[in-house]
Amino acid sequence: MAIAFVSICITGDFLQEVLVVEEAAVVIVVVVVASVVVADLGTEVVAVGVVVVTVVDLVVTVEAVVEVAAEEVDLAAVAVDAGAEDVDFVKRGGKAMLEPHRHEGIYIARGKEDVLVTRNMVPGESVYGEKRMEIEDRESGNKVEYRVWNPFRSKLAASVVGGVDSIHMPKGSKVLYLGAANGTTVSHVSDIVGEEGAVYAVEFSARSGRDLVNMAKKRPNIIPIVEDARHPLKYRMMVPMVDTIFADVAQPDQARIVALNAQYFLKQGKYWLRGHFVISIKANCIDSTAPAEAVFAGEVDKLKAERLKPLEQLTLEPYERDHAVVVGVYRPPGM
């Protein structure tokens, strides 16, 4: 989306409209402004539904209209989705209110539409073209940037919206993420655990791995690992003991993959100190002929056989079809 700057110039007894356009599309967004209208012989510029600016031998630009509108209406600054390359901030009617979610590090931005957000670890930067918003911190009075977390694009976000009891990723925790792909969900986990935490992101695909590495350059708490999660010994020197394993590998042997990595990297100890796992199960990747419920039950049995004790199971409808998330704790031999 390109932003066109519109200048209205007075020349004699009539108005001349001058358009300076970047790229191909012309899109003007001012609060709830739909268009800019110029009277044929008058001297008024009308920002539809918001404010009227009178021209008196001046050049009126869109920036001026935005400034006047911001002074007259109580607004919150929110982001417009303008692609992965650049996201511009504009003004939209209504004040967004921030409410902490029961999961630490996750928030709900309440406005015209409630959305799940995480605090942006790299202000001014989007990872995959997601919307961003600035909300004023009530204590400090400073503007803080948040990133919208869409449950239709992230299975972990879908499980949070669906009501999962715990994702076991508090601030400062270490997470081993299996099946990191391009880093869409990994970036939000990075926001959640914060600078004190770490995300060890494993991805087998070289192409997705390049995107993951490039994203990690701006997020120091992400350690990208381009390797096969079936062979944890290949990256054992890079990953310490972790608090949580999140797996989204979509493979028929994913229960075994999680168990292998848990054996090497998941924390052990008393019940309250044991590491946890969160696994996303895609029924079609395991058995496309069996009902999804039967596939989920079979995977839970496999996890139990691998000494992974399921504590909670949640389907991801309507965000993901035939998907479920299983949360549990690791029980190493002898405990």
CSV table of C-alpha atoms in Angstrom, one decimal:
chain,number,residue,atom,x,y,z
A,1,MET,CA,0.0,0.0,0.0
A,2,ALA,CA,1.4,3.4,-1.0
A,3,ILE,CA,0.5,6.7,0.6
A,4,ALA,CA,-0.3,9.5,-1.8
A,5,PHE,CA,0.3,13.1,-0.6
A,6,VAL,CA,-2.4,15.5,-1.8
A,7,SER,CA,-1.7,19.2,-2.1
A,8,ILE,CA,-4.6,21.7,-2.7
A,9,CYS,CA,-3.3,24.9,-4.2
A,10,ILE,CA,-5.2,28.2,-4.9
A,11,THR,CA,-4.6,29.7,-8.2
A,12,GLY,CA,-6.8,32.8,-8.9
A,13,ASP,CA,-10.6,32.2,-8.6
A,14,PHE,CA,-10.4,28.4,-8.7
A,15,LEU,CA,-8.7,25.5,-7.1
A,16,GLN,CA,-6.1,23.2,-8.7
A,17,GLU,CA,-5.7,19.7,-7.3
A,18,VAL,CA,-2.2,18.3,-7.4
A,19,LEU,CA,-1.4,14.7,-6.7
A,20,VAL,CA,2.0,13.3,-5.9
A,21,VAL,CA,1.8,9.5,-5.9
A,22,GLU,CA,4.2,6.9,-4.7
A,23,GLU,CA,4.1,3.7,-6.6
A,24,ALA,CA,0.7,2.7,-8.1
A,25,ALA,CA,-2.0,2.8,-5.5
A,26,VAL,CA,-3.5,5.9,-4.0
A,27,VAL,CA,-4.7,5.3,-0.4
A,28,ILE,CA,-5.5,8.1,2.1
A,29,VAL,CA,-6.3,7.1,5.6
A,30,VAL,CA,-7.1,9.9,8.2
A,31,VAL,CA,-8.9,8.7,11.3
A,32,VAL,CA,-12.2,7.6,9.6
A,33,VAL,CA,-11.6,9.6,6.5
A,34,ALA,CA,-12.8,8.0,3.3
A,35,SER,CA,-11.7,10.7,0.9
A,36,VAL,CA,-10.7,14.4,0.4
A,37,VAL,CA,-13.3,16.5,-1.3
A,38,VAL,CA,-12.6,19.9,-2.9
A,39,ALA,CA,-15.5,22.3,-3.6
A,40,ASP,CA,-15.6,23.4,-7.2
A,41,LEU,CA,-15.4,27.2,-6.5
A,42,GLY,CA,-15.1,27.2,-2.7
A,43,THR,CA,-12.2,27.3,-0.4
A,44,GLU,CA,-12.9,24.4,1.9
A,45,VAL,CA,-11.1,21.0,2.1
A,46,VAL,CA,-13.4,18.4,3.7
A,47,ALA,CA,-12.0,15.4,5.5
A,48,VAL,CA,-15.1,13.2,5.4
A,49,GLY,CA,-16.6,12.5,8.8
A,50,VAL,CA,-13.9,14.2,10.8
A,51,VAL,CA,-12.9,17.8,10.4
A,52,VAL,CA,-13.3,20.8,8.0
A,53,VAL,CA,-10.2,22.9,7.2
A,54,THR,CA,-10.6,26.3,5.5
A,55,VAL,CA,-8.0,27.3,3.0
A,56,VAL,CA,-6.8,30.9,3.2
A,57,ASP,CA,-4.1,31.5,0.6
A,58,LEU,CA,-2.3,28.4,1.9
A,59,VAL,CA,-1.3,25.0,0.6
A,60,VAL,CA,-3.1,22.4,2.6
A,61,THR,CA,-1.6,18.9,2.7
A,62,VAL,CA,-2.8,15.6,4.1
A,63,GLU,CA,-0.4,15.9,6.9
A,64,ALA,CA,-2.1,19.1,8.1
A,65,VAL,CA,-5.5,17.5,8.0
A,66,VAL,CA,-4.2,14.7,10.2
A,67,GLU,CA,-2.7,17.1,12.6
A,68,VAL,CA,-6.0,19.1,13.0
A,69,ALA,CA,-8.0,15.9,13.3
A,70,ALA,CA,-5.7,14.6,16.1
A,71,GLU,CA,-6.2,17.8,18.1
A,72,GLU,CA,-10.0,17.6,18.0
A,73,VAL,CA,-10.6,13.9,18.6
A,74,ASP,CA,-9.4,11.7,21.5
A,75,LEU,CA,-7.5,9.0,19.6
A,76,ALA,CA,-5.1,6.1,20.0
A,77,ALA,CA,-2.4,5.6,17.5
A,78,VAL,CA,-2.7,2.2,15.7
A,79,ALA,CA,-0.9,0.6,12.9
A,80,VAL,CA,-2.2,-0.2,9.4
A,81,ASP,CA,-1.1,-3.4,7.7
A,82,ALA,CA,1.0,-2.1,4.8
A,83,GLY,CA,3.1,-5.2,4.1
A,84,ALA,CA,6.2,-6.7,5.6
A,85,GLU,CA,8.5,-4.0,4.3
A,86,ASP,CA,6.9,-1.0,6.1
A,87,VAL,CA,4.1,-0.3,8.4
A,88,ASP,CA,2.9,3.3,8.9
A,89,PHE,CA,1.2,4.6,12.0
A,90,VAL,CA,-2.1,6.4,11.5
A,91,LYS,CA,-4.9,7.6,13.7
A,92,ARG,CA,-8.1,5.7,14.3
A,93,GLY,CA,-11.1,6.6,16.3
A,94,GLY,CA,-11.5,5.1,19.7
A,95,LYS,CA,-9.0,4.7,22.6
A,96,ALA,CA,-7.4,1.3,22.8
A,97,MET,CA,-7.1,-0.1,26.3
A,98,LEU,CA,-4.5,-2.6,27.3
A,99,GLU,CA,-5.3,-5.5,29.6
A,100,PRO,CA,-2.8,-8.1,30.7
A,101,HIS,CA,-3.7,-11.7,29.8
A,102,ARG,CA,-3.5,-14.4,32.4
A,103,HIS,CA,-0.6,-15.8,30.5
A,104,GLU,CA,2.5,-13.7,31.4
A,105,GLY,CA,3.8,-11.6,28.5
A,106,ILE,CA,0.6,-11.6,26.5
A,107,TYR,CA,-1.9,-8.8,26.5
A,108,ILE,CA,-5.4,-8.0,25.1
A,109,ALA,CA,-5.9,-4.7,23.3
A,110,ARG,CA,-9.5,-3.7,23.8
A,111,GLY,CA,-11.1,-1.4,21.3
A,112,LYS,CA,-13.6,-1.7,18.5
A,113,GLU,CA,-12.3,-5.2,18.1
A,114,ASP,CA,-10.3,-7.0,20.9
A,115,VAL,CA,-7.0,-8.4,19.7
A,116,LEU,CA,-4.2,-10.5,21.2
A,117,VAL,CA,-0.9,-8.6,21.3
A,118,THR,CA,2.7,-9.0,22.6
A,119,ARG,CA,5.0,-6.2,23.5
A,120,ASN,CA,7.3,-5.6,20.5
A,121,MET,CA,10.9,-6.3,21.5
A,122,VAL,CA,12.1,-4.4,18.4
A,123,PRO,CA,10.0,-1.2,18.2
A,124,GLY,CA,9.4,0.0,14.7
A,125,GLU,CA,9.9,-3.4,13.1
A,126,SER,CA,7.4,-5.9,11.8
A,127,VAL,CA,8.3,-9.6,11.3
A,128,TYR,CA,5.7,-10.9,8.9
A,129,GLY,CA,3.6,-7.8,8.1
A,130,GLU,CA,1.5,-8.0,11.3
A,131,LYS,CA,-0.3,-4.9,12.5
A,132,ARG,CA,1.4,-2.8,15.2
A,133,MET,CA,-0.1,-0.4,17.7
A,134,GLU,CA,1.2,2.2,20.2
A,135,ILE,CA,-0.5,2.4,23.5
A,136,GLU,CA,0.4,4.8,26.3
A,137,ASP,CA,1.8,3.2,29.5
A,138,ARG,CA,-0.4,4.4,32.4
A,139,GLU,CA,2.5,4.4,34.9
A,140,SER,CA,5.3,6.0,32.8
A,141,GLY,CA,3.2,7.9,30.3
A,142,ASN,CA,5.4,6.7,27.5
A,143,LYS,CA,4.2,5.1,24.3
A,144,VAL,CA,4.8,1.4,24.1
A,145,GLU,CA,4.6,-0.6,20.8
A,146,TYR,CA,2.7,-3.9,20.6
A,147,ARG,CA,2.3,-6.4,17.8
A,148,VAL,CA,-1.0,-8.1,17.0
A,149,TRP,CA,-0.9,-11.8,17.3
A,150,ASN,CA,-3.4,-13.4,14.9
A,151,PRO,CA,-4.7,-16.9,16.1
A,152,PHE,CA,-5.4,-17.8,12.5
A,153,ARG,CA,-1.7,-17.6,11.7
A,154,SER,CA,-0.3,-19.1,14.9
A,155,LYS,CA,-1.3,-22.4,16.6
A,156,LEU,CA,0.2,-21.2,19.9
A,157,ALA,CA,-2.0,-18.0,19.7
A,158,ALA,CA,-5.0,-20.1,18.8
A,159,SER,CA,-4.4,-22.3,21.9
A,160,VAL,CA,-4.2,-19.1,24.1
A,161,VAL,CA,-7.4,-17.7,22.6
A,162,GLY,CA,-9.0,-21.2,23.0
A,163,GLY,CA,-8.4,-21.1,26.7
A,164,VAL,CA,-5.4,-23.3,27.3
A,165,ASP,CA,-4.5,-23.4,31.0
A,166,SER,CA,-0.8,-22.6,30.6
A,167,ILE,CA,1.8,-22.4,27.9
A,168,HIS,CA,4.6,-22.5,30.4
A,169,MET,CA,6.6,-19.6,28.9
A,170,PRO,CA,6.9,-17.0,31.6
A,171,LYS,CA,9.3,-14.0,31.2
A,172,GLY,CA,12.9,-15.1,31.4
A,173,SER,CA,12.3,-18.7,30.4
A,174,LYS,CA,14.2,-20.8,27.9
A,175,VAL,CA,12.1,-22.4,25.1
A,176,LEU,CA,13.2,-25.0,22.5
A,177,TYR,CA,11.0,-24.4,19.5
A,178,LEU,CA,10.8,-27.4,17.1
A,179,GLY,CA,9.5,-26.6,13.6
A,180,ALA,CA,10.2,-22.8,13.7
A,181,ALA,CA,9.5,-22.3,9.9
A,182,ASN,CA,9.9,-18.6,9.0
A,183,GLY,CA,9.7,-17.4,12.6
A,184,THR,CA,6.1,-16.1,12.7
A,185,THR,CA,5.2,-17.6,16.1
A,186,VAL,CA,8.9,-17.6,17.2
A,187,SER,CA,8.9,-13.8,17.1
A,188,HIS,CA,6.0,-13.6,19.5
A,189,VAL,CA,7.6,-16.1,21.8
A,190,SER,CA,10.6,-13.9,21.7
A,191,ASP,CA,8.4,-11.0,22.9
A,192,ILE,CA,6.9,-13.1,25.6
A,193,VAL,CA,10.1,-14.4,27.2
A,194,GLY,CA,11.8,-11.0,26.9
A,195,GLU,CA,15.5,-10.1,26.9
A,196,GLU,CA,16.2,-12.3,29.9
A,197,GLY,CA,14.8,-15.4,28.1
A,198,ALA,CA,15.9,-17.3,25.0
A,199,VAL,CA,14.2,-19.1,22.1
A,200,TYR,CA,16.2,-21.9,20.5
A,201,ALA,CA,14.4,-22.2,17.1
A,202,VAL,CA,15.0,-25.4,15.1
A,203,GLU,CA,14.0,-25.5,11.5
A,204,PHE,CA,15.0,-28.2,8.9
A,205,SER,CA,14.1,-26.3,5.7
A,206,ALA,CA,17.0,-24.2,4.3
A,207,ARG,CA,14.7,-21.7,2.7
A,208,SER,CA,12.7,-21.1,5.9
A,209,GLY,CA,15.9,-21.2,7.8
A,210,ARG,CA,17.3,-18.2,5.9
A,211,ASP,CA,14.2,-16.1,6.9
A,212,LEU,CA,14.6,-17.3,10.5
A,213,VAL,CA,18.3,-16.3,10.6
A,214,ASN,CA,17.6,-12.9,9.2
A,215,MET,CA,14.8,-12.3,11.7
A,216,ALA,CA,17.1,-13.4,14.6
A,217,LYS,CA,19.7,-10.7,13.6
A,218,LYS,CA,17.4,-8.1,15.2
A,219,ARG,CA,16.2,-10.3,18.1
A,220,PRO,CA,19.2,-11.4,20.2
A,221,ASN,CA,17.2,-13.7,22.3
A,222,ILE,CA,16.5,-16.0,19.3
A,223,ILE,CA,19.1,-18.6,18.5
A,224,PRO,CA,18.3,-20.0,15.0
A,225,ILE,CA,19.3,-23.7,14.3
A,226,VAL,CA,18.9,-25.0,10.8
A,227,GLU,CA,18.9,-28.7,11.5
A,228,ASP,CA,16.6,-31.8,11.6
A,229,ALA,CA,14.8,-32.1,14.9
A,230,ARG,CA,15.0,-35.9,14.6
A,231,HIS,CA,18.7,-35.6,15.4
A,232,PRO,CA,19.1,-33.5,18.6
A,233,LEU,CA,22.7,-34.7,19.0
A,234,LYS,CA,23.6,-32.5,16.1
A,235,TYR,CA,22.8,-29.3,18.0
A,236,ARG,CA,23.3,-30.5,21.6
A,237,MET,CA,26.3,-28.1,22.1
A,238,MET,CA,24.1,-25.1,21.2
A,239,VAL,CA,21.1,-25.8,23.4
A,240,PRO,CA,21.2,-25.8,27.3
A,241,MET,CA,18.5,-27.3,29.5
A,242,VAL,CA,15.2,-25.6,28.7
A,243,ASP,CA,12.0,-24.9,30.6
A,244,THR,CA,9.6,-25.7,27.7
A,245,ILE,CA,9.6,-27.5,24.4
A,246,PHE,CA,7.1,-26.3,21.8
A,247,ALA,CA,6.7,-28.6,18.8
A,248,ASP,CA,5.0,-27.9,15.5
A,249,VAL,CA,6.7,-30.3,13.2
A,250,ALA,CA,3.7,-31.9,11.5
A,251,GLN,CA,5.3,-35.3,11.1
A,252,PRO,CA,3.9,-38.8,11.7
A,253,ASP,CA,6.6,-39.4,14.3
A,254,GLN,CA,6.3,-36.1,16.1
A,255,ALA,CA,5.7,-37.8,19.5
A,256,ARG,CA,9.1,-39.5,19.1
A,257,ILE,CA,10.7,-36.3,18.0
A,258,VAL,CA,9.5,-34.5,21.1
A,259,ALA,CA,10.6,-37.3,23.4
A,260,LEU,CA,14.1,-37.4,21.9
A,261,ASN,CA,14.5,-33.7,22.5
A,262,ALA,CA,13.0,-33.8,25.9
A,263,GLN,CA,15.5,-36.5,26.9
A,264,TYR,CA,18.4,-34.2,26.1
A,265,PHE,CA,17.1,-30.7,26.8
A,266,LEU,CA,14.1,-30.6,29.1
A,267,LYS,CA,14.7,-29.8,32.7
A,268,GLN,CA,14.3,-32.5,35.3
A,269,GLY,CA,13.7,-32.4,39.0
A,270,LYS,CA,10.8,-32.3,41.4
A,271,TYR,CA,7.3,-32.0,40.0
A,272,TRP,CA,7.2,-28.2,40.1
A,273,LEU,CA,10.7,-28.0,38.6
A,274,ARG,CA,10.2,-30.3,35.7
A,275,GLY,CA,10.1,-29.0,32.1
A,276,HIS,CA,6.9,-28.9,30.1
A,277,PHE,CA,6.1,-29.6,26.5
A,278,VAL,CA,3.5,-28.1,24.2
A,279,ILE,CA,2.8,-30.0,21.0
A,280,SER,CA,0.6,-29.1,18.1
A,281,ILE,CA,-0.9,-32.2,16.5
A,282,LYS,CA,-2.2,-32.1,12.9
A,283,ALA,CA,-4.4,-35.1,12.3
A,284,ASN,CA,-4.0,-35.2,8.6
A,285,CYS,CA,-0.2,-35.5,8.8
A,286,ILE,CA,-0.5,-38.7,10.9
A,287,ASP,CA,-3.5,-40.5,9.4
A,288,SER,CA,-5.7,-38.8,6.8
A,289,THR,CA,-8.2,-41.7,6.8
A,290,ALA,CA,-9.0,-41.8,10.5
A,291,PRO,CA,-11.2,-39.4,12.4
A,292,ALA,CA,-9.3,-36.5,14.0
A,293,GLU,CA,-10.4,-37.5,17.5
A,294,ALA,CA,-9.0,-41.0,17.1
A,295,VAL,CA,-5.7,-39.6,15.8
A,296,PHE,CA,-5.4,-37.3,18.8
A,297,ALA,CA,-6.1,-40.2,21.2
A,298,GLY,CA,-3.5,-42.3,19.5
A,299,GLU,CA,-0.9,-39.5,19.8
A,300,VAL,CA,-1.6,-39.1,23.5
A,301,ASP,CA,-1.0,-42.8,24.0
A,302,LYS,CA,2.3,-42.4,22.2
A,303,LEU,CA,3.3,-39.5,24.4
A,304,LYS,CA,2.5,-41.6,27.5
A,305,ALA,CA,4.7,-44.4,26.2
A,306,GLU,CA,7.6,-42.0,25.8
A,307,ARG,CA,7.2,-40.9,29.5
A,308,LEU,CA,5.6,-37.6,28.5
A,309,LYS,CA,2.6,-37.1,30.8
A,310,PRO,CA,-0.2,-35.1,29.1
A,311,LEU,CA,-2.0,-32.6,31.4
A,312,GLU,CA,-4.3,-30.9,29.0
A,313,GLN,CA,-5.7,-31.3,25.5
A,314,LEU,CA,-7.4,-28.6,23.4
A,315,THR,CA,-8.7,-28.5,19.9
A,316,LEU,CA,-7.9,-25.4,17.8
A,317,GLU,CA,-11.2,-25.0,16.0
A,318,PRO,CA,-12.2,-22.6,14.4
A,319,TYR,CA,-8.7,-21.3,13.9
A,320,GLU,CA,-7.2,-24.6,12.6
A,321,ARG,CA,-9.1,-27.5,11.3
A,322,ASP,CA,-8.3,-31.0,12.7
A,323,HIS,CA,-5.6,-29.6,15.0
A,324,ALA,CA,-5.1,-30.1,18.7
A,325,VAL,CA,-2.6,-28.9,21.3
A,326,VAL,CA,-1.4,-31.2,24.0
A,327,VAL,CA,0.3,-29.7,27.1
A,328,GLY,CA,2.2,-31.9,29.5
A,329,VAL,CA,5.2,-32.6,31.7
A,330,TYR,CA,8.2,-34.8,31.2
A,331,ARG,CA,8.8,-37.8,33.4
A,332,PRO,CA,12.4,-39.1,33.0
A,333,PRO,CA,13.1,-42.7,33.9
A,334,GLY,CA,13.5,-43.4,37.6
A,335,MET,CA,11.2,-40.6,38.7
